[in-house]
PDB file of C-alpha atoms in Angstrom:
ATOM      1  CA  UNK A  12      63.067 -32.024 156.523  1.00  0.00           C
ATOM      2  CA  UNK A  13      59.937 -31.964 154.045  1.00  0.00           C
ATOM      3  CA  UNK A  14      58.869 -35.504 155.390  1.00  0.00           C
ATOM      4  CA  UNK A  15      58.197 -33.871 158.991  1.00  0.00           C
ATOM      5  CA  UNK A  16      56.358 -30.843 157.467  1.00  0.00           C
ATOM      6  CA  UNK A  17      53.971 -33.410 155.767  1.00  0.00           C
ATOM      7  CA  UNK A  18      53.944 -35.678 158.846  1.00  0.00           C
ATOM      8  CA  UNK A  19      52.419 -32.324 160.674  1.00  0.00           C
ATOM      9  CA  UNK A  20      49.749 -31.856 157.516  1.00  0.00           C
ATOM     10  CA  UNK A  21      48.730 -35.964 158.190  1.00  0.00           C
ATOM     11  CA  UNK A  22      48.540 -35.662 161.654  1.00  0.00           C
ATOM     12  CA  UNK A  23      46.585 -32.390 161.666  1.00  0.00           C
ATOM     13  CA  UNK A  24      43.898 -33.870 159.016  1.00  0.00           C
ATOM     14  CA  UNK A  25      43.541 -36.949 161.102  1.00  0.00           C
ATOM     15  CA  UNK A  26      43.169 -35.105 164.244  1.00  0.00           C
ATOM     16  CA  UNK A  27      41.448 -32.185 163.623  1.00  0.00           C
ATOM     17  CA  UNK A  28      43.902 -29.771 165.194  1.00  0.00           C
ATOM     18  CA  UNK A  29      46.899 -28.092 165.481  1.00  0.00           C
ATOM     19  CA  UNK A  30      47.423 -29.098 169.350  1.00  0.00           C
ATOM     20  CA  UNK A  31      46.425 -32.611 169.243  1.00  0.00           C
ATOM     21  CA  UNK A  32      48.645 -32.806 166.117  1.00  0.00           C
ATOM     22  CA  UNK A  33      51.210 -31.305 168.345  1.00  0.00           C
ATOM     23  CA  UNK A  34      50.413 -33.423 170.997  1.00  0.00           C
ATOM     24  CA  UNK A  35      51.175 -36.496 169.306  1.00  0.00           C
ATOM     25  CA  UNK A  36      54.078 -36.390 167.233  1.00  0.00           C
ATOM     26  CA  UNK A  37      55.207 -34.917 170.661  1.00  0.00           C
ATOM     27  CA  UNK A  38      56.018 -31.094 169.554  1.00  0.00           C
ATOM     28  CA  UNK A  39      55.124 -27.723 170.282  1.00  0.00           C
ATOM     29  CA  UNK A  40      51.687 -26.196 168.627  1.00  0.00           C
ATOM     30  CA  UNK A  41      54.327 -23.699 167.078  1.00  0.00           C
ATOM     31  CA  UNK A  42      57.034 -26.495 165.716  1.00  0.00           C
ATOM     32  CA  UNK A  43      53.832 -27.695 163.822  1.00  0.00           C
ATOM     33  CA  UNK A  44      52.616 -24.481 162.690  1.00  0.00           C
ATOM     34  CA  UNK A  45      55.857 -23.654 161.442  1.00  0.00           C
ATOM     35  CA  UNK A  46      56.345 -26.656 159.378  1.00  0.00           C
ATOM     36  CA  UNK A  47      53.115 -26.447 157.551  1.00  0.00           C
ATOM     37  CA  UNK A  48      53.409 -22.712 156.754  1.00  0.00           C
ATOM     38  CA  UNK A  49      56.769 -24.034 155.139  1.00  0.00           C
ATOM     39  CA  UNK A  50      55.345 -26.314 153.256  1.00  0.00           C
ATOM     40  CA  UNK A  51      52.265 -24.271 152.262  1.00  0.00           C
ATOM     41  CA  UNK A  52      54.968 -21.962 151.149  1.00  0.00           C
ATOM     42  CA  UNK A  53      57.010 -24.845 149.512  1.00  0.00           C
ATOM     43  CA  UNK A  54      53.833 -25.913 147.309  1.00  0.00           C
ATOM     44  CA  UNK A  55      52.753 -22.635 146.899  1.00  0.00           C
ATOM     45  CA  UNK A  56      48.959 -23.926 148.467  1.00  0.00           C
ATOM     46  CA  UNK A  57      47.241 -22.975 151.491  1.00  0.00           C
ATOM     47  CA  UNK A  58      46.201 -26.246 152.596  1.00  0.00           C
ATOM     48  CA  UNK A  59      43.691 -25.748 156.079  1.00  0.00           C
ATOM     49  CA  UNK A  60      41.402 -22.547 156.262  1.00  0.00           C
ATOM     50  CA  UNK A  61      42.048 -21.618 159.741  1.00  0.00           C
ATOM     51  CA  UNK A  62      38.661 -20.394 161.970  1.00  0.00           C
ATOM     52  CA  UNK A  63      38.817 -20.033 165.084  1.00  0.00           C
ATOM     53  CA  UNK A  64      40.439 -22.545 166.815  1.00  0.00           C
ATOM     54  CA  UNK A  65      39.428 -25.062 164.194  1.00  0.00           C
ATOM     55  CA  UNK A  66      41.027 -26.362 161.216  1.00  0.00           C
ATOM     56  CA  UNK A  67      39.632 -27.286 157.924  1.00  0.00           C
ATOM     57  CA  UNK A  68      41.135 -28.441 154.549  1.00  0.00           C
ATOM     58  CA  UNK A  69      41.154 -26.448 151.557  1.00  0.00           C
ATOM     59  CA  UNK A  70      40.781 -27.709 147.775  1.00  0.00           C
ATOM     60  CA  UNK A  71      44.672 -27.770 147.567  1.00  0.00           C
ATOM     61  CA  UNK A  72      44.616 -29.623 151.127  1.00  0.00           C
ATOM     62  CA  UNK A  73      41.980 -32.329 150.151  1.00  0.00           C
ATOM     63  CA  UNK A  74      43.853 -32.996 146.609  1.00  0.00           C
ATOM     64  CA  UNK A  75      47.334 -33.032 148.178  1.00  0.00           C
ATOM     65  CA  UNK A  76      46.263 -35.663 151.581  1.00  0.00           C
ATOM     66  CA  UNK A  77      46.345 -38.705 149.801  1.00  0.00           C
ATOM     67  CA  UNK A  78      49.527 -37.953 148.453  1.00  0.00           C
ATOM     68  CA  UNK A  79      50.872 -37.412 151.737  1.00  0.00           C
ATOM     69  CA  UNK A  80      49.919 -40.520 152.950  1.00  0.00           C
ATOM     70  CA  UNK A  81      51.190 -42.471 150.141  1.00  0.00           C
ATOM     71  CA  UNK A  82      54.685 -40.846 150.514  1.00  0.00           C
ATOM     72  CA  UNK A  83      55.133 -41.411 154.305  1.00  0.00           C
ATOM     73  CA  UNK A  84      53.800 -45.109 153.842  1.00  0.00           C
ATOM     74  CA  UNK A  85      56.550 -45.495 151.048  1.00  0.00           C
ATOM     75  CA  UNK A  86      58.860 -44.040 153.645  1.00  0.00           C
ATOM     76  CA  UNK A  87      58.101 -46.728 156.388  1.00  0.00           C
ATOM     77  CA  UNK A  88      58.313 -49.011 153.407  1.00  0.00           C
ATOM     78  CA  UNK A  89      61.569 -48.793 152.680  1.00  0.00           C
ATOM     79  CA  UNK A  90      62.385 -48.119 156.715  1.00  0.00           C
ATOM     80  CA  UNK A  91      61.030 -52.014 157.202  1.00  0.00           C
ATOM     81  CA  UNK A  92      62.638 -52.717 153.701  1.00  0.00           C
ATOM     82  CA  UNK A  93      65.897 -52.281 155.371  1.00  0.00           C
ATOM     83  CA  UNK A  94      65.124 -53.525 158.694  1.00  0.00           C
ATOM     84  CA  UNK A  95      64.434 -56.886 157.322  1.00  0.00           C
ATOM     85  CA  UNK A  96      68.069 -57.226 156.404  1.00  0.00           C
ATOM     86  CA  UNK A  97      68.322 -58.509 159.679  1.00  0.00           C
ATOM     87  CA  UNK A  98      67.010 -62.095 160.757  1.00  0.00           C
ATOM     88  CA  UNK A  99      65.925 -61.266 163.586  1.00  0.00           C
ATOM     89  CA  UNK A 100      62.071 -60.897 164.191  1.00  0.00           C
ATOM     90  CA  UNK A 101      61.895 -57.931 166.943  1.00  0.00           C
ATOM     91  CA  UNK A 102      60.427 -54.240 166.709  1.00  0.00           C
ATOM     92  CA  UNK A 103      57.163 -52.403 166.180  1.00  0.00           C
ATOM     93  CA  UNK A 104      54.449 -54.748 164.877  1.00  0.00           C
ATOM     94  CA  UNK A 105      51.869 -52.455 163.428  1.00  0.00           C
ATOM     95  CA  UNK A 106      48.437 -54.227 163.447  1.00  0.00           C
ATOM     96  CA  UNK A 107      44.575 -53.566 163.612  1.00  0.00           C
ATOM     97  CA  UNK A 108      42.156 -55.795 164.978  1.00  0.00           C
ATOM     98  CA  UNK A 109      38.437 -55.560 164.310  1.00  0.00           C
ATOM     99  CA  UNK A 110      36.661 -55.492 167.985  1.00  0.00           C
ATOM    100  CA  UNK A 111      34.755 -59.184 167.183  1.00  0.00           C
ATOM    101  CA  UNK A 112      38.025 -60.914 165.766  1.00  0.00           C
ATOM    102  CA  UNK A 113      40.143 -59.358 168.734  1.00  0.00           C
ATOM    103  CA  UNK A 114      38.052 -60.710 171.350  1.00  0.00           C
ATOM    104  CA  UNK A 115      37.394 -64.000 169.991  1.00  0.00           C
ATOM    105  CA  UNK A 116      39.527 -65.222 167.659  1.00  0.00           C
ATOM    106  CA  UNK A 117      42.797 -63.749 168.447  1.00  0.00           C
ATOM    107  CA  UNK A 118      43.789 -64.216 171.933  1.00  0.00           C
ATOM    108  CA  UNK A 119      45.583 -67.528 171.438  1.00  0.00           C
ATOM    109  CA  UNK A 120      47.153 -66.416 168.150  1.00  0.00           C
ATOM    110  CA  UNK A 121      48.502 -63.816 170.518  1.00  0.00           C
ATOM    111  CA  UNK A 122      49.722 -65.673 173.220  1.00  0.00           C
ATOM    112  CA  UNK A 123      51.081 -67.955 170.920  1.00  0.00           C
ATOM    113  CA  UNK A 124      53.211 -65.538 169.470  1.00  0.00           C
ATOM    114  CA  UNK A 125      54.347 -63.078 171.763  1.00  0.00           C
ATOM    115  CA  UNK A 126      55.717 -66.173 173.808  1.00  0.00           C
ATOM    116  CA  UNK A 127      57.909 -66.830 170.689  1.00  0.00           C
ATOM    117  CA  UNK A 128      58.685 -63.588 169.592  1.00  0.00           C
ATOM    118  CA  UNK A 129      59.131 -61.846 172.768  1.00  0.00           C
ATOM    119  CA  UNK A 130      61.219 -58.724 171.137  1.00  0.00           C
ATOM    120  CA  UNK A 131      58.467 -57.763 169.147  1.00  0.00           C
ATOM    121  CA  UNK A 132      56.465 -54.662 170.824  1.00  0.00           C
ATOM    122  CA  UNK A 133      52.973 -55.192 168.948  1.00  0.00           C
ATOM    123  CA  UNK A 134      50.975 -52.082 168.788  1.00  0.00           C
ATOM    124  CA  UNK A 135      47.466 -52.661 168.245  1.00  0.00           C
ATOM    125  CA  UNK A 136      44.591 -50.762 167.230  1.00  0.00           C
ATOM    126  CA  UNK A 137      41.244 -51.779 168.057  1.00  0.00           C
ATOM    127  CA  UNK A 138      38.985 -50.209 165.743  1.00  0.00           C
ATOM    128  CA  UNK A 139      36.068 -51.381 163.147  1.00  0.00           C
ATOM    129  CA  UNK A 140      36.624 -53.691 159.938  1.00  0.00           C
ATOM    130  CA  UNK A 141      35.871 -50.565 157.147  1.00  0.00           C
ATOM    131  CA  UNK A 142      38.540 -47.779 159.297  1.00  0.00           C
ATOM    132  CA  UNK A 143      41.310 -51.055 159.624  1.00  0.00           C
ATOM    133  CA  UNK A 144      41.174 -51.321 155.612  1.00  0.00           C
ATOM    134  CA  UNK A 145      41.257 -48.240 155.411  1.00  0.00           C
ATOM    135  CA  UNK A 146      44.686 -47.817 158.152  1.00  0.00           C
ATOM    136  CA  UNK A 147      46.503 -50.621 155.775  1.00  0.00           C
ATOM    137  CA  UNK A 148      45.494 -48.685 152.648  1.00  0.00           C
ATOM    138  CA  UNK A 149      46.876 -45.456 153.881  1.00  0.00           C
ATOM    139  CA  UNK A 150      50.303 -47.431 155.537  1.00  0.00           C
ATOM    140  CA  UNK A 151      48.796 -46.609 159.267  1.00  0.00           C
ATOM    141  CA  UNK A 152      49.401 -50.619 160.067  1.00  0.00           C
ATOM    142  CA  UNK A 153      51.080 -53.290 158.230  1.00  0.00           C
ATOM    143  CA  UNK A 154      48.393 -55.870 158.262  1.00  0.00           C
ATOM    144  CA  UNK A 155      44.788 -56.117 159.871  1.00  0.00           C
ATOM    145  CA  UNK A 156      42.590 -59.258 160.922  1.00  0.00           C
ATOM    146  CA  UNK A 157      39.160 -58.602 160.147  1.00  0.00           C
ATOM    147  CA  UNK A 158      35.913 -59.299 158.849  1.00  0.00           C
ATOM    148  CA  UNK A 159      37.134 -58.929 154.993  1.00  0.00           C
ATOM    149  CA  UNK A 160      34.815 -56.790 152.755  1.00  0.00           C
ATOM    150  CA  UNK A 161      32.290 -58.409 150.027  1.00  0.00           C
ATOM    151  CA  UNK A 162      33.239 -57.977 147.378  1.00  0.00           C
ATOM    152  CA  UNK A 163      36.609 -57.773 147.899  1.00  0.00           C
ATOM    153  CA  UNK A 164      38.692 -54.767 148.408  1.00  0.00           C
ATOM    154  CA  UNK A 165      40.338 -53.893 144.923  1.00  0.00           C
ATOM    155  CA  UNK A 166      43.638 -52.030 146.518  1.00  0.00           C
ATOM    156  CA  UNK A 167      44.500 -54.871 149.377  1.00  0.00           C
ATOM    157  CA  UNK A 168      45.278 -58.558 149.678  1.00  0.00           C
ATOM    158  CA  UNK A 169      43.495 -60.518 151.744  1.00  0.00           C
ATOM    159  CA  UNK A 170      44.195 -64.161 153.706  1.00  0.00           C
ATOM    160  CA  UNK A 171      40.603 -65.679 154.452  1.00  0.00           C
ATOM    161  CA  UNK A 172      41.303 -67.868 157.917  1.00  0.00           C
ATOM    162  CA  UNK A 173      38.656 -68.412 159.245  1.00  0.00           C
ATOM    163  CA  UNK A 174      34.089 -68.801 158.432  1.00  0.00           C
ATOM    164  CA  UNK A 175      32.571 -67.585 160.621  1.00  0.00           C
ATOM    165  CA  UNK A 176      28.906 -68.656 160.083  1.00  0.00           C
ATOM    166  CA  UNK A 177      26.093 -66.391 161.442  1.00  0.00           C
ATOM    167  CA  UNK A 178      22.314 -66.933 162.721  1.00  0.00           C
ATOM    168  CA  UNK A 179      19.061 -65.268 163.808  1.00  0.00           C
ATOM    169  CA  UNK A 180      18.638 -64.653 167.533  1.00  0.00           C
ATOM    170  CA  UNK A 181      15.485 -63.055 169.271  1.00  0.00           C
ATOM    171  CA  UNK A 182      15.381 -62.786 173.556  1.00  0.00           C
ATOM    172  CA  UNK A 183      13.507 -65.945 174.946  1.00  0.00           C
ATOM    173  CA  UNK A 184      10.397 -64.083 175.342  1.00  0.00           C
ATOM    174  CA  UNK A 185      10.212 -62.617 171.952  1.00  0.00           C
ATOM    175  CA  UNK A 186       7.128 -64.092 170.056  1.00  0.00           C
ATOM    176  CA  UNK A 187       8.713 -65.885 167.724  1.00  0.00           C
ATOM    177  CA  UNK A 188      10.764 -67.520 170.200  1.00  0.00           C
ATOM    178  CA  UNK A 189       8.764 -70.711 170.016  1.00  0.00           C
ATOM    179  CA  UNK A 190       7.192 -70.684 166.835  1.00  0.00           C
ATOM    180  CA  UNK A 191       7.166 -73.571 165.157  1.00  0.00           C
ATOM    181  CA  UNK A 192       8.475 -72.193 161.847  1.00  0.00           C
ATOM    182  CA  UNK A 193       9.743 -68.803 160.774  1.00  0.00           C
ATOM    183  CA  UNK A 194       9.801 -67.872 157.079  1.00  0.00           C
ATOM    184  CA  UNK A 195      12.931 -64.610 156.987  1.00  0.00           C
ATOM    185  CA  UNK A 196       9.831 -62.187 155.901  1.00  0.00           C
ATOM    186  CA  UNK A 197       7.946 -63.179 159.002  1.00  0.00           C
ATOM    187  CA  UNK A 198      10.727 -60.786 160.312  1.00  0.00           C
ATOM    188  CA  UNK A 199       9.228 -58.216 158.461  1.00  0.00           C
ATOM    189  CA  UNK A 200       6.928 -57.111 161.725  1.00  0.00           C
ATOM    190  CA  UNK A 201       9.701 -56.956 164.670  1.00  0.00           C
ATOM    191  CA  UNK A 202      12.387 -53.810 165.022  1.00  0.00           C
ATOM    192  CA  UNK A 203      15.267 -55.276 163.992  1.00  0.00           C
ATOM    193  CA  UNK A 204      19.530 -54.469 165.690  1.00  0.00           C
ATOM    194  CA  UNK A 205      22.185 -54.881 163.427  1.00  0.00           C
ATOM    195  CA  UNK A 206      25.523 -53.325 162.844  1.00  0.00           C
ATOM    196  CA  UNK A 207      25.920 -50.234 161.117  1.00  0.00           C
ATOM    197  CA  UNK A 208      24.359 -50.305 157.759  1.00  0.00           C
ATOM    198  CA  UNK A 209      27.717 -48.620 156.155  1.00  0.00           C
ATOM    199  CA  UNK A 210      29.361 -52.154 157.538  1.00  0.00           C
ATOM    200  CA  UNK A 211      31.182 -55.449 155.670  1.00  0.00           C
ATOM    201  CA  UNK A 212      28.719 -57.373 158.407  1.00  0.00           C
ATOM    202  CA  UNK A 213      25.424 -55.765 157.641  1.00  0.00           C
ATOM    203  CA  UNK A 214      26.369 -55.825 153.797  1.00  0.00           C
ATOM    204  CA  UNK A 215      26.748 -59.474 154.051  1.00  0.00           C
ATOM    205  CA  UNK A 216      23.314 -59.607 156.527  1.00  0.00           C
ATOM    206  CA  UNK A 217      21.498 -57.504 153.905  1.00  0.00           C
ATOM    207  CA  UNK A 218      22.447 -59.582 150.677  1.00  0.00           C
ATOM    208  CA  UNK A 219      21.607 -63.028 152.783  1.00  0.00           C
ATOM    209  CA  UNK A 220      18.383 -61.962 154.206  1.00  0.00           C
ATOM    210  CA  UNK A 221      17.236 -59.579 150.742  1.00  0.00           C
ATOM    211  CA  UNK A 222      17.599 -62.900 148.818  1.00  0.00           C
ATOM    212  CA  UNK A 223      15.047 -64.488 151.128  1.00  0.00           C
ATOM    213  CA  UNK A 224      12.613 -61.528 150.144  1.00  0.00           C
ATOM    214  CA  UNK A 225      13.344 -59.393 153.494  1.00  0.00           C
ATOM    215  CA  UNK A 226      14.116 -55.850 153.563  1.00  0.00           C
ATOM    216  CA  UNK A 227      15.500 -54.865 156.668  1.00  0.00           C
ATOM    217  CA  UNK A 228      15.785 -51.108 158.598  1.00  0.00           C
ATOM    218  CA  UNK A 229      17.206 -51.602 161.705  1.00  0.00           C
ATOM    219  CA  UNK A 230      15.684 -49.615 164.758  1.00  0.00           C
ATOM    220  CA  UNK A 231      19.204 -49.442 166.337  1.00  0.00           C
ATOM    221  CA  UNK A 232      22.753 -50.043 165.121  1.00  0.00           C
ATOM    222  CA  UNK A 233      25.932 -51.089 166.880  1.00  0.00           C
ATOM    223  CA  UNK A 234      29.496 -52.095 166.011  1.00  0.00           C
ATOM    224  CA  UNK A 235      29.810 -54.052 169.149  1.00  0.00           C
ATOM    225  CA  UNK A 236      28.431 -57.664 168.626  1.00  0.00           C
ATOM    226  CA  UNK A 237      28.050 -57.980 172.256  1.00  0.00           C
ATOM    227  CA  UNK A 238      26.221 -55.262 172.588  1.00  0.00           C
ATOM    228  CA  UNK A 239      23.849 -56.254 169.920  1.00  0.00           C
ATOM    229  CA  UNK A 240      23.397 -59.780 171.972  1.00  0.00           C
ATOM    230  CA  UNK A 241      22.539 -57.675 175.091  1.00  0.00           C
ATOM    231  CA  UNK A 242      19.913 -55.593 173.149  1.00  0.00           C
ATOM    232  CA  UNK A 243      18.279 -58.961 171.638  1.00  0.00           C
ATOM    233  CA  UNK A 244      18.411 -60.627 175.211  1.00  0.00           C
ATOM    234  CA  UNK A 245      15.949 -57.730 176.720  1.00  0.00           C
ATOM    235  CA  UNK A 246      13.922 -57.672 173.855  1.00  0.00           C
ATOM    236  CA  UNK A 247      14.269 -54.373 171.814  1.00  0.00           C
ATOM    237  CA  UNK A 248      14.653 -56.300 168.589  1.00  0.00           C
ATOM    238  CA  UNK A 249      16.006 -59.453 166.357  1.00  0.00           C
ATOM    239  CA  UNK A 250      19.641 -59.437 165.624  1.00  0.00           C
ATOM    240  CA  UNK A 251      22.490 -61.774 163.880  1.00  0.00           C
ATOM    241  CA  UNK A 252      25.134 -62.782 165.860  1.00  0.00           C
ATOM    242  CA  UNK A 253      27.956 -65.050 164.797  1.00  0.00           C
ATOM    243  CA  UNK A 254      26.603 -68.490 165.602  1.00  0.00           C
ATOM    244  CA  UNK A 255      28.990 -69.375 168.315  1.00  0.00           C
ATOM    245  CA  UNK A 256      27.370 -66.527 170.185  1.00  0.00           C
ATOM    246  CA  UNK A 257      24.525 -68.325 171.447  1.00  0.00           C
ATOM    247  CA  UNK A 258      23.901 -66.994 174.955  1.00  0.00           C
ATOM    248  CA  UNK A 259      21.126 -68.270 177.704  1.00  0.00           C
ATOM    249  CA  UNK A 260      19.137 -65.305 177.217  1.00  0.00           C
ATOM    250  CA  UNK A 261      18.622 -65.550 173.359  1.00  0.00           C
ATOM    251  CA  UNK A 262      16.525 -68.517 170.787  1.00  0.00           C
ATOM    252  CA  UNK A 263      18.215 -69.174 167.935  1.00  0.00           C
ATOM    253  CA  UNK A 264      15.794 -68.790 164.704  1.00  0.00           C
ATOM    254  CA  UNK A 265      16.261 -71.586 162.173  1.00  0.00           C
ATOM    255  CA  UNK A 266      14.801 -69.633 158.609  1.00  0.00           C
ATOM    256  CA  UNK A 267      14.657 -72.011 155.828  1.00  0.00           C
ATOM    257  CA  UNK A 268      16.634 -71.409 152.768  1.00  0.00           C
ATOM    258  CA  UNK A 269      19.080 -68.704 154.468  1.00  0.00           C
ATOM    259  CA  UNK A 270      22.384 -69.141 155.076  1.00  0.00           C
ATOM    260  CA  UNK A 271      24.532 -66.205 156.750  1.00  0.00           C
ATOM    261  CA  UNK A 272      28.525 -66.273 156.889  1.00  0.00           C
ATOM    262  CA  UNK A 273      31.202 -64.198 157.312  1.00  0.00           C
ATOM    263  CA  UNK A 274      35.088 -64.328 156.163  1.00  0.00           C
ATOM    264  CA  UNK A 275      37.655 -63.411 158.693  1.00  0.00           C
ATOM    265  CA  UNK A 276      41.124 -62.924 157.746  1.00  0.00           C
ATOM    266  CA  UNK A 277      43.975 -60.515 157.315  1.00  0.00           C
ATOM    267  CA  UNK A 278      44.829 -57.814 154.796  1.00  0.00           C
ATOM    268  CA  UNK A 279      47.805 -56.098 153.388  1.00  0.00           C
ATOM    269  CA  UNK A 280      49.014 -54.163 150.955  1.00  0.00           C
ATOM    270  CA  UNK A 281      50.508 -55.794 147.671  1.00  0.00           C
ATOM    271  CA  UNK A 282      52.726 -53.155 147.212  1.00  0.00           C
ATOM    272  CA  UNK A 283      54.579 -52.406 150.718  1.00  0.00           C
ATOM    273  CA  UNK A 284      57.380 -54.472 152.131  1.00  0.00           C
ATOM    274  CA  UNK A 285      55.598 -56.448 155.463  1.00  0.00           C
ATOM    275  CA  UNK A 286      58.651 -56.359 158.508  1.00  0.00           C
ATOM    276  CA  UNK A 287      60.039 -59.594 159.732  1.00  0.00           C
ATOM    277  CA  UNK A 288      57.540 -59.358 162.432  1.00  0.00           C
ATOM    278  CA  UNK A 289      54.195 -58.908 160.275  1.00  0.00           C
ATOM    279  CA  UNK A 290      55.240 -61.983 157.974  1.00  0.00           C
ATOM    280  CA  UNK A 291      56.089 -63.929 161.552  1.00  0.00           C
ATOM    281  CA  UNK A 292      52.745 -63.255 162.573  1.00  0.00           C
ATOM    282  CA  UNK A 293      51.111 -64.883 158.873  1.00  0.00           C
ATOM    283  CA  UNK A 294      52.610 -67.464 159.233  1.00  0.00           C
ATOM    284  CA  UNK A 295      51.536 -68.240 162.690  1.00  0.00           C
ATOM    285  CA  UNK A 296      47.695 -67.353 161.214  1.00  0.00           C
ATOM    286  CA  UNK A 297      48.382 -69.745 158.276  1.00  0.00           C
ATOM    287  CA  UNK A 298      48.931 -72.550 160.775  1.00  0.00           C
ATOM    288  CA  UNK A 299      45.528 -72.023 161.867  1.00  0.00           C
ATOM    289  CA  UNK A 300      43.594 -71.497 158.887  1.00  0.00           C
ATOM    290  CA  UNK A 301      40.798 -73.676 158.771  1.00  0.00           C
ATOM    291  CA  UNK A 302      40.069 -76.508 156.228  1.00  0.00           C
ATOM    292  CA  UNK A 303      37.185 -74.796 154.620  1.00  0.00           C
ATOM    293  CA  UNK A 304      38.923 -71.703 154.393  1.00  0.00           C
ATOM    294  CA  UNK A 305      41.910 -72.982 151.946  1.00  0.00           C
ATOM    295  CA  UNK A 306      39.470 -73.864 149.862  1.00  0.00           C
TER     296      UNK A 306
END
């Protein structure tokens, strides 16, 4: 069928070869060339320049991808569309969870629900806030709980849950530890680790602390939040951690006038059918939402 030829051309672009294409749709490396010379033929494109052992998209390629995607999300659309004929809630739950939200936030929510819907096989990705938007937008997963862009993202729907308010931190023996008061441009002389400056987090750091005058270049950059903690705790540099990770080995830094804070939350698409077991799991994060964040 077409849809498998352009299954091969998505799973090629996304993994950067021929084998581990082959290797996950579960196929032989000449099954997958097959079905893209087909297509090739079919559109009348060559769509990868092949060099070596390496793979890389053409013009014809790069325009065609994101119509590939969109056609074998609208497939799984109407896959679920049908599925949720049935009442019951069972089957593939398709979900991404940013690293941060994962750890602390969702563990209970998970419990919760695989104890109620215990014919529901989730399968989770782990994987950053900007590449989960981007999974939902591309009909990877069916919903992701995240820290939701600013401003929001113009092709998804997002459910805020949850604030998640952030502070300074320095390690107890960096010198402004004890000072009596710091100003955010007092900042200004100390390295600085922060997430990634491409980021929803350090977008949202940037705006808060760039309104208090500061401009900030971090000296070293990390996705994990607990790895940022551990960096500020030796003393390589000021960070901001959510504020309910205070830790022994870090002093919290109270800066006048600044106030940091996330929105964490889940994201769809407006136009794909969720399955019985993506709308089971909203509702159990609606239950939780807090007060502030109905507002």
């Amino acid at each position: 069928m077409q849809t498998e030829a352009i299954q091969a051309f998505v799973s090629v672009c996304d993994r950067g070869s021929f084998q581990a294409a082959a290797e996950a749709l579960h196929l032989s490396q000449p099954t997958i060339s097959k079905r893209l010379a087909a297509l090739e033929t079919r559109l009348g494109h060559e769509l990868f320049d092949r060099v070596g052992r390496g793979v890389a998209l053409t013009e014809a390629g790069r325009a065609y991808l994101p119509h590939a995607r969109e056609l074998l999300a609208v497939i799984q659309d109407g896959a679920r569309a049908l599925d949720n004929l049935h009442a019951d809630t069972a089957g593939p739950l398709r979900l991404a969870l940013s690293h941060h939200v994962g750890l602390h936030r969702m563990p209970e929510v998970l419990r919760a629900y695989i104890a109620r819907y215990p014919n529901v096989a989730p399968e989770i990705a782990f994987v950053d806030s900007e590449a989960a938007c981007r999974s939902v937008v591309n009909g990877e997963r069916e919903l992701a709980v995240i820290t939701l862009p600013s401003p929001a993202h113009p092709g998804l729907v997002e459910d805020c849950i949850w604030h998640d308010p952030m502070s300074v931190f320095v390690g107890r023996d960096h010198a402004l530890a004890t000072a009596e008061s710091v100003a955010a441009t007092d900042l200004a002389a100390y390295p600085a680790v922060l997430p990634p400056v491409e980021s929803y987090t350090y977008a949202i750091i940037a705006d808060a602390l760039g309104a208090a005058g500061l401009d900030i270049a971090p000296r070293m950059t990390s996705h994990y939040l607990e790895t940022l903690r551990m960096l500020a705790g030796v003393g390589i540099g000021w960070t901001v951690l959510p504020t309910s990770m205070e830790h022994p080995e870090l002093a919290r830094l109270e800066l006048p006038g600044v106030a940091i804070q996330r929105r964490l939350g889940a994201i769809r698409h407006p136009r794909r059918s969720l399955s019985n077991a993506a709308r089971a799991l909203l509702t159990m994060l609606d239950a939780r939402r807090e007060p502030s964040a109905r507002a």
